[in-house]
Coordinates of C-alpha atoms in Angstrom, one line a residue:
M430 CA -10.4 13.9 -13.0
T431 CA -10.8 11.9 -9.8
V432 CA -7.6 11.1 -7.8
L433 CA -8.1 7.4 -8.1
S434 CA -8.5 7.1 -11.9
T435 CA -6.5 6.0 -14.9
E436 CA -6.4 9.7 -16.0
Y437 CA -4.6 10.6 -12.7
T438 CA -2.0 7.8 -12.9
W439 CA -1.5 8.3 -16.6
A440 CA -0.7 12.0 -15.9
A441 CA 1.6 11.0 -13.1
L442 CA 3.5 8.7 -15.6
G443 CA 3.9 11.6 -18.0
G444 CA 1.6 10.1 -20.6
D445 CA -0.3 12.0 -23.4
P446 CA -3.6 12.9 -21.8
A447 CA -5.5 12.2 -25.0
L448 CA -4.6 8.5 -24.8
A449 CA -6.5 8.0 -21.5
A450 CA -9.7 7.8 -23.6
R451 CA -8.4 4.5 -25.1
V452 CA -9.2 2.8 -21.8
S453 CA -12.6 1.2 -21.3
T454 CA -13.9 -0.6 -18.2
V455 CA -16.0 -3.7 -17.7
V456 CA -17.9 -3.0 -14.5
R457 CA -18.8 -5.8 -12.2
T458 CA -20.5 -5.6 -8.8
G459 CA -19.3 -7.1 -5.6
V460 CA -15.6 -6.7 -6.5
L461 CA -12.9 -6.0 -3.9
A462 CA -15.4 -4.7 -1.4
S463 CA -13.8 -2.5 1.3
R464 CA -14.2 0.9 3.0
L465 CA -11.4 2.3 0.9
P466 CA -11.7 2.5 -2.9
V467 CA -9.5 -0.5 -3.7
R468 CA -11.3 -1.3 -6.9
E469 CA -10.6 2.2 -8.2
L470 CA -7.0 1.9 -7.3
A471 CA -6.7 -1.4 -9.1
R472 CA -8.4 0.0 -12.2
A473 CA -6.1 3.0 -12.2
C474 CA -2.8 1.0 -11.8
V475 CA -3.7 -1.8 -14.2
G476 CA -5.4 0.5 -16.7
S477 CA -2.3 2.7 -16.9
C478 CA 0.0 -0.3 -17.2
A479 CA -2.0 -1.7 -20.1
L480 CA -2.1 1.7 -21.8
A481 CA 1.6 2.1 -21.4
A482 CA 2.1 -1.3 -23.0
A483 CA -0.3 -0.5 -25.8
E484 CA 1.5 2.9 -26.4
L485 CA 4.9 1.2 -26.7
G486 CA 3.5 -1.6 -28.8
A487 CA 2.0 0.9 -31.3
L488 CA 5.3 2.8 -31.4
R489 CA 7.3 -0.4 -32.2
A490 CA 4.8 -1.9 -34.6
G491 CA 4.2 1.4 -36.5
L492 CA 0.4 1.3 -35.8
P493 CA -1.6 4.3 -36.8
E494 CA -3.2 4.5 -33.4
V495 CA -2.7 3.1 -29.9
P496 CA -4.7 -0.1 -29.4
G497 CA -7.7 0.0 -27.1
V498 CA -7.3 -1.1 -23.5
R499 CA -9.9 -3.1 -21.6
V500 CA -10.0 -3.2 -17.8
D501 CA -12.3 -5.9 -16.4
D502 CA -13.3 -5.8 -12.8
G503 CA -13.4 -9.6 -12.7
A504 CA -9.8 -9.9 -13.9
L505 CA -8.8 -7.3 -11.3
A506 CA -10.5 -9.1 -8.5
T507 CA -8.8 -12.4 -9.4
A508 CA -5.3 -11.0 -10.2
L509 CA -5.0 -8.9 -7.1
V510 CA -5.3 -12.0 -5.0
S511 CA -3.3 -14.3 -7.4
E512 CA -1.4 -15.8 -4.5
R513 CA -4.7 -17.1 -3.1
H514 CA -5.8 -18.8 -6.3
L515 CA -2.5 -20.6 -6.9
L516 CA -2.5 -24.3 -6.7
I517 CA 0.7 -26.4 -7.1
G518 CA -0.1 -30.0 -7.7
G519 CA -3.5 -29.4 -6.1
R520 CA -1.9 -27.9 -2.9
A521 CA -2.8 -24.3 -1.8
P522 CA 0.1 -22.2 -0.6
V523 CA 0.3 -20.9 3.0
A524 CA 0.0 -17.1 2.8
F525 CA 1.2 -16.0 6.3
A526 CA 3.3 -17.8 8.9
P527 CA 1.9 -18.3 12.4
L528 CA 3.8 -15.3 13.8
S529 CA 2.8 -12.9 11.1
R530 CA -0.3 -11.3 12.6
F531 CA -1.7 -8.7 14.9
W532 CA -0.7 -8.8 18.6
R533 CA -2.2 -6.8 21.5
T534 CA 0.2 -4.5 23.4
A535 CA -0.3 -2.7 26.7
D536 CA -1.8 0.2 24.9
G537 CA -2.9 -1.0 21.4
W538 CA -1.8 -3.3 18.6
V539 CA 1.3 -4.2 16.6
R540 CA 1.5 -6.3 13.5
T541 CA 4.5 -8.5 12.8
H542 CA 5.9 -10.0 9.6
A543 CA 7.8 -13.3 10.2
N544 CA 7.3 -15.3 7.0
Y545 CA 11.0 -15.5 6.4
P546 CA 13.1 -17.5 8.8
H547 CA 15.6 -14.7 9.4
H548 CA 12.9 -12.3 10.3
R549 CA 11.2 -14.8 12.6
A550 CA 14.5 -15.4 14.4
R551 CA 15.1 -11.7 14.9
L552 CA 11.6 -11.2 16.2
L553 CA 12.0 -13.9 18.8
A554 CA 15.5 -12.6 19.7
A555 CA 14.1 -9.1 20.3
L556 CA 11.3 -10.4 22.5
G557 CA 13.4 -13.0 24.2
T558 CA 10.8 -15.8 23.7
S559 CA 10.3 -19.1 22.1
E560 CA 8.2 -19.6 19.0
D561 CA 5.2 -20.5 21.2
P562 CA 2.5 -17.9 20.3
V563 CA 1.4 -17.7 23.9
S564 CA 4.9 -16.6 24.9
V565 CA 5.0 -14.1 22.1
A566 CA 1.6 -12.7 23.0
A567 CA 2.7 -12.3 26.6
A568 CA 5.9 -10.4 25.6
F569 CA 4.0 -8.0 23.5
A570 CA 1.3 -7.5 26.2
E571 CA 4.1 -6.1 28.5
R572 CA 5.2 -3.4 26.1
S573 CA 3.6 -0.4 24.6
A574 CA 3.0 -0.5 20.8
A575 CA 5.7 2.1 20.2
E576 CA 8.2 0.3 22.4
A577 CA 7.5 -3.0 20.7
E578 CA 7.9 -1.4 17.2
E579 CA 11.3 0.0 18.1
T580 CA 12.6 -3.0 20.0
V581 CA 11.9 -5.4 17.1
Y582 CA 13.2 -3.1 14.4
A583 CA 16.4 -2.5 16.4
A584 CA 17.0 -6.3 16.3
G585 CA 16.4 -6.4 12.5
G586 CA 12.9 -7.8 12.8
L587 CA 9.6 -6.3 11.6
A588 CA 6.8 -5.0 13.8
V589 CA 4.7 -1.9 13.3
A590 CA 2.4 -0.1 15.7
L591 CA -1.2 0.5 14.7
R592 CA -1.8 4.2 13.8
T593 CA -4.7 6.2 12.6
A594 CA -4.4 8.1 9.4
K595 CA -4.2 11.3 11.5
E596 CA -1.4 9.9 13.6
W597 CA 0.5 8.8 10.5
A598 CA 0.1 12.2 8.9
A599 CA 1.7 13.8 12.0
H600 CA 4.6 11.2 12.0
E601 CA 7.8 12.5 10.5
Q602 CA 7.9 9.6 8.0
G603 CA 4.3 10.1 7.1
A604 CA 4.9 13.7 6.3
A605 CA 8.0 12.9 4.2
V606 CA 6.0 10.4 2.2
A607 CA 3.1 12.7 1.6
A608 CA 5.4 15.3 0.2
R609 CA 6.4 13.1 -2.7
P610 CA 4.5 12.3 -5.9
V611 CA 2.8 8.9 -6.3
V612 CA 5.3 8.2 -9.2
E613 CA 8.7 9.7 -9.0
R614 CA 10.3 9.7 -12.4
G615 CA 13.0 11.6 -14.3
R616 CA 15.8 11.7 -16.8
L617 CA 19.4 11.1 -15.7
D618 CA 21.5 12.1 -18.8
S619 CA 21.5 12.8 -22.5
A620 CA 22.0 9.3 -23.7
P621 CA 21.0 8.8 -27.4
A622 CA 17.5 7.7 -28.3
R623 CA 16.8 4.0 -27.7
V624 CA 16.5 1.9 -30.9
L625 CA 14.1 -1.0 -30.5
A626 CA 13.6 -3.5 -33.4
P627 CA 10.2 -3.3 -35.0
I628 CA 7.7 -6.0 -34.0
G629 CA 5.4 -7.7 -36.4
T630 CA 2.9 -10.5 -36.6
G631 CA 1.6 -12.5 -33.6
P632 CA 0.7 -11.1 -30.2
L633 CA 1.8 -7.5 -29.8
L634 CA 4.7 -7.8 -27.3
P635 CA 5.9 -4.2 -26.5
A636 CA 8.9 -5.3 -24.4
A637 CA 10.2 -7.9 -26.8
G638 CA 14.0 -7.9 -26.8
V639 CA 14.3 -5.8 -23.7
R640 CA 16.5 -7.3 -21.0
V641 CA 15.2 -6.8 -17.5
L642 CA 17.5 -7.5 -14.5
D643 CA 15.1 -8.4 -11.7
L644 CA 16.5 -7.7 -8.2
T645 CA 13.3 -7.9 -6.3
R646 CA 11.6 -10.1 -3.7
V647 CA 8.2 -10.7 -2.2
I648 CA 5.2 -9.4 -4.2
A649 CA 5.3 -5.8 -5.6
G650 CA 8.6 -5.9 -7.4
P651 CA 8.0 -9.4 -8.8
V652 CA 4.5 -8.5 -10.0
A653 CA 6.1 -5.6 -12.0
T654 CA 8.7 -7.9 -13.6
R655 CA 6.2 -10.7 -14.1
T656 CA 4.1 -8.1 -16.1
L657 CA 7.2 -7.1 -18.2
A658 CA 7.8 -10.8 -18.9
L659 CA 4.2 -11.1 -20.1
L660 CA 4.9 -8.3 -22.5
G661 CA 7.9 -10.1 -24.1
A662 CA 10.9 -9.0 -22.0
D663 CA 13.7 -11.3 -21.1
V664 CA 13.4 -11.2 -17.4
L665 CA 16.2 -12.7 -15.3
R666 CA 15.5 -12.7 -11.5
V667 CA 18.7 -12.8 -9.5
D668 CA 18.7 -13.7 -5.8
A669 CA 21.4 -14.0 -3.2
P670 CA 22.1 -17.7 -2.2
R671 CA 21.8 -16.8 1.5
L672 CA 18.3 -15.4 1.1
P673 CA 16.2 -18.0 -0.5
E674 CA 12.7 -16.9 -1.5
L675 CA 9.5 -18.6 -0.2
P676 CA 8.9 -21.3 -2.9
D677 CA 5.1 -20.7 -3.3
Q678 CA 5.6 -16.9 -3.4
H679 CA 8.2 -17.4 -6.1
A680 CA 5.9 -19.6 -8.1
D681 CA 3.1 -17.1 -8.1
T682 CA 5.3 -14.2 -9.3
G683 CA 7.7 -16.2 -11.5
F684 CA 5.6 -16.7 -14.6
G685 CA 7.6 -15.8 -17.8
K686 CA 10.9 -15.3 -16.0
R687 CA 14.1 -17.2 -15.4
S688 CA 15.6 -17.5 -11.9
A689 CA 19.3 -17.5 -11.0
V690 CA 21.3 -17.3 -7.8
L691 CA 24.4 -15.1 -7.6
D692 CA 26.5 -13.8 -4.8
L693 CA 27.0 -10.2 -5.8
A694 CA 30.1 -9.8 -3.7
A695 CA 31.9 -13.0 -4.6
D696 CA 30.8 -13.1 -8.2
R697 CA 31.2 -9.4 -9.0
R698 CA 32.5 -10.0 -12.5
A699 CA 29.4 -12.0 -13.5
F700 CA 27.2 -9.4 -11.9
E701 CA 28.8 -6.6 -13.8
E702 CA 28.4 -8.6 -17.1
L703 CA 24.7 -8.8 -16.3
L704 CA 24.5 -5.1 -15.6
A705 CA 26.3 -4.3 -18.8
G706 CA 23.7 -6.2 -20.8
A707 CA 20.6 -5.0 -19.0
D708 CA 18.2 -2.5 -20.5
V709 CA 16.2 -2.2 -17.4
V710 CA 17.2 -2.8 -13.7
V711 CA 14.4 -3.2 -11.2
T712 CA 15.3 -3.2 -7.5
G713 CA 13.1 -3.9 -4.5
Y714 CA 15.5 -4.3 -1.6
R715 CA 15.6 -2.0 1.4
P716 CA 16.9 1.5 0.3
G717 CA 20.7 1.6 0.5
A718 CA 21.2 -2.2 0.6
L719 CA 22.6 -2.3 -2.9
D720 CA 24.5 1.0 -2.9
R721 CA 27.8 -0.8 -2.3
Y722 CA 27.4 -2.5 -5.6
G723 CA 27.0 0.8 -7.5
M724 CA 23.2 0.4 -7.9
S725 CA 22.0 4.0 -7.6
P726 CA 20.3 5.3 -10.7
E727 CA 23.2 7.8 -11.3
A728 CA 25.9 5.1 -11.0
L729 CA 24.0 2.7 -13.2
A730 CA 23.5 5.4 -15.9
E731 CA 27.2 6.2 -15.8
R732 CA 28.2 2.6 -16.5
R733 CA 25.2 1.7 -18.8
P734 CA 24.0 4.9 -20.6
G735 CA 20.4 4.5 -21.7
V736 CA 19.4 2.2 -18.8
V737 CA 16.0 2.4 -17.1
V738 CA 16.2 2.0 -13.3
A739 CA 13.0 1.2 -11.5
Q740 CA 13.2 1.3 -7.7
L741 CA 10.6 0.1 -5.2
S742 CA 10.6 0.4 -1.4
A743 CA 8.1 0.1 1.5
W744 CA 8.5 3.4 3.2
G745 CA 10.3 5.5 0.6
A746 CA 14.1 6.1 0.4
Y747 CA 13.9 9.2 2.6
G748 CA 12.8 10.3 6.1
P749 CA 13.6 8.5 9.4
W750 CA 12.2 5.2 8.1
G751 CA 14.0 5.4 4.8
E752 CA 16.2 2.4 5.4
R753 CA 13.6 0.3 7.1
R754 CA 12.3 -3.0 5.7
G755 CA 8.5 -3.3 5.2
F756 CA 5.7 -5.2 3.7
D757 CA 2.2 -4.5 2.4
S758 CA 0.5 -5.7 5.6
L759 CA 2.8 -3.5 7.8
V760 CA 2.3 -0.4 5.7
Q761 CA -1.5 -0.9 6.0
V762 CA -1.0 -0.8 9.8
A763 CA 1.3 2.2 10.0
T764 CA -0.6 4.4 7.6
G765 CA -4.1 4.1 9.1
I766 CA -5.5 1.7 6.6
A767 CA -5.9 -1.1 9.1
A768 CA -7.8 1.3 11.5
I769 CA -10.1 2.4 8.6
E770 CA -10.9 -1.1 7.4
G771 CA -11.5 -2.2 11.0
S772 CA -11.1 0.2 14.0
V773 CA -8.6 1.2 16.6
A774 CA -10.0 -1.4 18.9
E775 CA -10.2 -4.2 16.2
P776 CA -7.9 -3.5 13.2
G777 CA -8.8 -4.9 9.8
A778 CA -7.2 -5.3 6.4
L779 CA -7.8 -4.6 2.7
P780 CA -9.5 -7.4 0.7
A781 CA -6.2 -7.9 -1.1
Q782 CA -2.6 -7.0 -0.8
A783 CA -3.5 -4.1 -3.0
L784 CA -0.6 -1.9 -2.1
D785 CA 1.8 -4.6 -3.4
H786 CA -0.2 -5.5 -6.5
G787 CA -1.2 -2.0 -7.4
T788 CA 2.3 -0.6 -6.9
G789 CA 3.7 -3.5 -8.9
Y790 CA 1.6 -2.7 -12.0
L791 CA 2.3 1.0 -11.6
L792 CA 6.0 0.3 -11.5
A793 CA 5.8 -1.8 -14.7
A794 CA 3.8 1.1 -16.3
G795 CA 6.6 3.5 -15.3
V796 CA 9.2 1.2 -17.0
L797 CA 7.1 1.0 -20.2
R798 CA 6.5 4.7 -20.3
A799 CA 10.3 5.3 -19.8
L800 CA 11.0 3.0 -22.7
S801 CA 8.6 5.0 -24.9
D802 CA 10.2 8.3 -23.9
Q803 CA 13.6 6.9 -24.6
V804 CA 12.6 5.9 -28.1
R805 CA 11.4 9.4 -28.8
E806 CA 13.8 11.5 -26.7
G807 CA 16.7 9.4 -25.4
G808 CA 18.2 9.7 -21.9
S809 CA 18.7 7.2 -19.1
R810 CA 15.6 7.2 -16.9
F811 CA 14.5 6.4 -13.4
V812 CA 11.2 5.5 -11.8
R813 CA 10.6 5.2 -8.1
L814 CA 7.6 4.1 -6.1
A815 CA 6.9 3.3 -2.4
L816 CA 4.1 1.2 -0.9
A817 CA 3.5 3.9 1.8
R818 CA 3.0 6.5 -1.0
T819 CA 0.5 4.2 -2.7
A820 CA -1.2 3.9 0.7
G821 CA -1.5 7.6 1.0
W822 CA -2.9 7.9 -2.5
L823 CA -5.5 5.2 -1.7
S824 CA -6.5 7.0 1.5
S825 CA -6.7 10.4 -0.3
G826 CA -9.1 8.9 -2.7
A827 CA -11.4 8.1 0.2
E828 CA -11.2 11.6 1.5
R829 CA -12.2 13.1 -1.8
G830 CA -15.1 10.6 -2.2
R831 CA -15.4 7.4 -4.2
E832 CA -16.7 7.4 -7.7
T833 CA -20.4 7.2 -8.3
P834 CA -21.5 3.6 -8.3
V835 CA -22.3 2.2 -11.8
D836 CA -24.5 -0.8 -12.4
G837 CA -22.7 -3.8 -13.9
A838 CA -22.7 -7.6 -14.2
A839 CA -22.2 -9.5 -11.0
Y840 CA -18.8 -11.0 -10.2
D841 CA -19.7 -14.7 -9.9
G842 CA -16.2 -15.9 -9.0
P843 CA -12.7 -16.2 -10.5
E844 CA -13.2 -19.2 -12.8
A845 CA -13.2 -17.2 -16.0
W846 CA -9.8 -15.7 -15.1
L847 CA -8.0 -18.8 -14.0
A848 CA -6.0 -21.2 -16.1
E849 CA -4.0 -24.5 -15.6
R850 CA -0.8 -25.7 -17.1
D851 CA 2.0 -28.1 -16.4
S852 CA 5.4 -26.9 -15.1
A853 CA 8.6 -28.1 -13.5
L854 CA 6.8 -27.5 -10.1
G855 CA 3.8 -29.7 -11.0
R856 CA 0.4 -28.9 -12.3
L857 CA -0.5 -25.3 -11.7
R858 CA -3.7 -23.4 -11.4
Y859 CA -3.1 -19.7 -11.5
A860 CA -4.7 -16.3 -12.2
L861 CA -4.4 -14.9 -15.7
P862 CA -2.9 -11.5 -16.1
P863 CA -5.3 -8.5 -15.9
I864 CA -3.4 -6.5 -18.6
S865 CA -5.5 -6.5 -21.7
F866 CA -5.2 -4.5 -24.9
T867 CA -6.1 -5.2 -28.5
G868 CA -3.6 -7.6 -30.1
G869 CA -1.8 -8.1 -26.8
P870 CA -0.8 -11.4 -25.0
V871 CA -3.4 -13.2 -22.9
D872 CA -1.0 -15.5 -20.9
W873 CA 2.7 -15.9 -20.2
V874 CA 4.8 -17.8 -22.7
R875 CA 6.2 -20.1 -20.0
P876 CA 5.3 -21.1 -16.4
P877 CA 7.5 -20.4 -13.4
G878 CA 10.5 -22.7 -12.9
V879 CA 12.5 -23.9 -9.9
W880 CA 14.0 -21.1 -7.8
G881 CA 17.7 -20.5 -8.8
A882 CA 17.7 -23.2 -11.5
D883 CA 18.9 -21.0 -14.4
R884 CA 22.3 -19.6 -15.3
P885 CA 23.0 -16.0 -14.5
Q886 CA 23.3 -14.9 -18.1
W887 CA 21.2 -13.3 -20.8
V888 CA 19.5 -15.6 -23.3
Y889 CA 19.5 -13.1 -26.2

């Protein structure tokens, strides 16, 4: 078993090893080219997610065997950059704001993330400059990378110094992350077995009737809940009114979901009603940010026995960076990936935000596997992943060697895995989901809607 394989992730998810043979791969050349084995990571995450969906679907439909899973490199190459393929009324979204980029420092590089207005304001306040990139560059050039990192984070902004993989391994946070499994999962109590209604004709929707409270933002968490929506779950994304999401980002990850705005402090009763009706709670905020609302897995299981709690963070909920914010691009820089894909002198990046997308599919897989385990054994469950741990897993795959190249059809472009439809946002072109198993869905039931346009309540 190679470390970057479906067999590896399926074992990490606690799946029956014999089921891994149900996964087949359509190999295509020229896919997700990089120095690190990004294609292998994508196959492992998406393959395990599709297998977890097929397993749960077979369980609910009373099938004699788990349906076969098909992982197509072309679908992976398209879906892992879904945000780049999205068109809204013919307009392409802007991926990164002008101040989200690499900057030279007195002794190296830092990368910043300033896509959100509040992060941009904190970055500029920390540096004491205007939005003029020339002024920002001058401010960074006067500081060491380490000083810039700490100064910006102290002000609530986001800037991360470029490190090599060796430097990250020696860092206290790097060591803390490396000591954890790729997928942290466990049982919280002895709640009775979950009873899910049988599912019959039509597309096999393993998560049909499952209520998912989506408290995530950006890409990884929303990709996980977008996947659960594809599989039939009633996904309600709830955002705070003071932190509006970037509209284009929300559109890309909002397929199949409803979107509501709720002040968790002012509307506590409404929030508790949502929690009381949720089967799955997915969180993607900075660790500790939701603790005052009783959102730890243990607290949720006490109030809602039988719940599945899925938690996502950038750096892990432990170590000196446990409470720091982070994004895929920043994690690549801290963990040595940017230095591997480029060099210390000229840092690079992965061909996709693979940490976000890969972790998102793996988180959805964890939820689906938890639901299957609950049907068989009961118990409230938790699943926990971190982008930095996924980064370490990706890098370890490179250290152990990439898989032997296999000839396949050429990847001639994304057209076969793109679709169009009308929506409240306008005409959409978008990437189809890469999750594929016999009898399963091939597209979302509904397109994304307007951010915050739905009521904060369950539909069924």
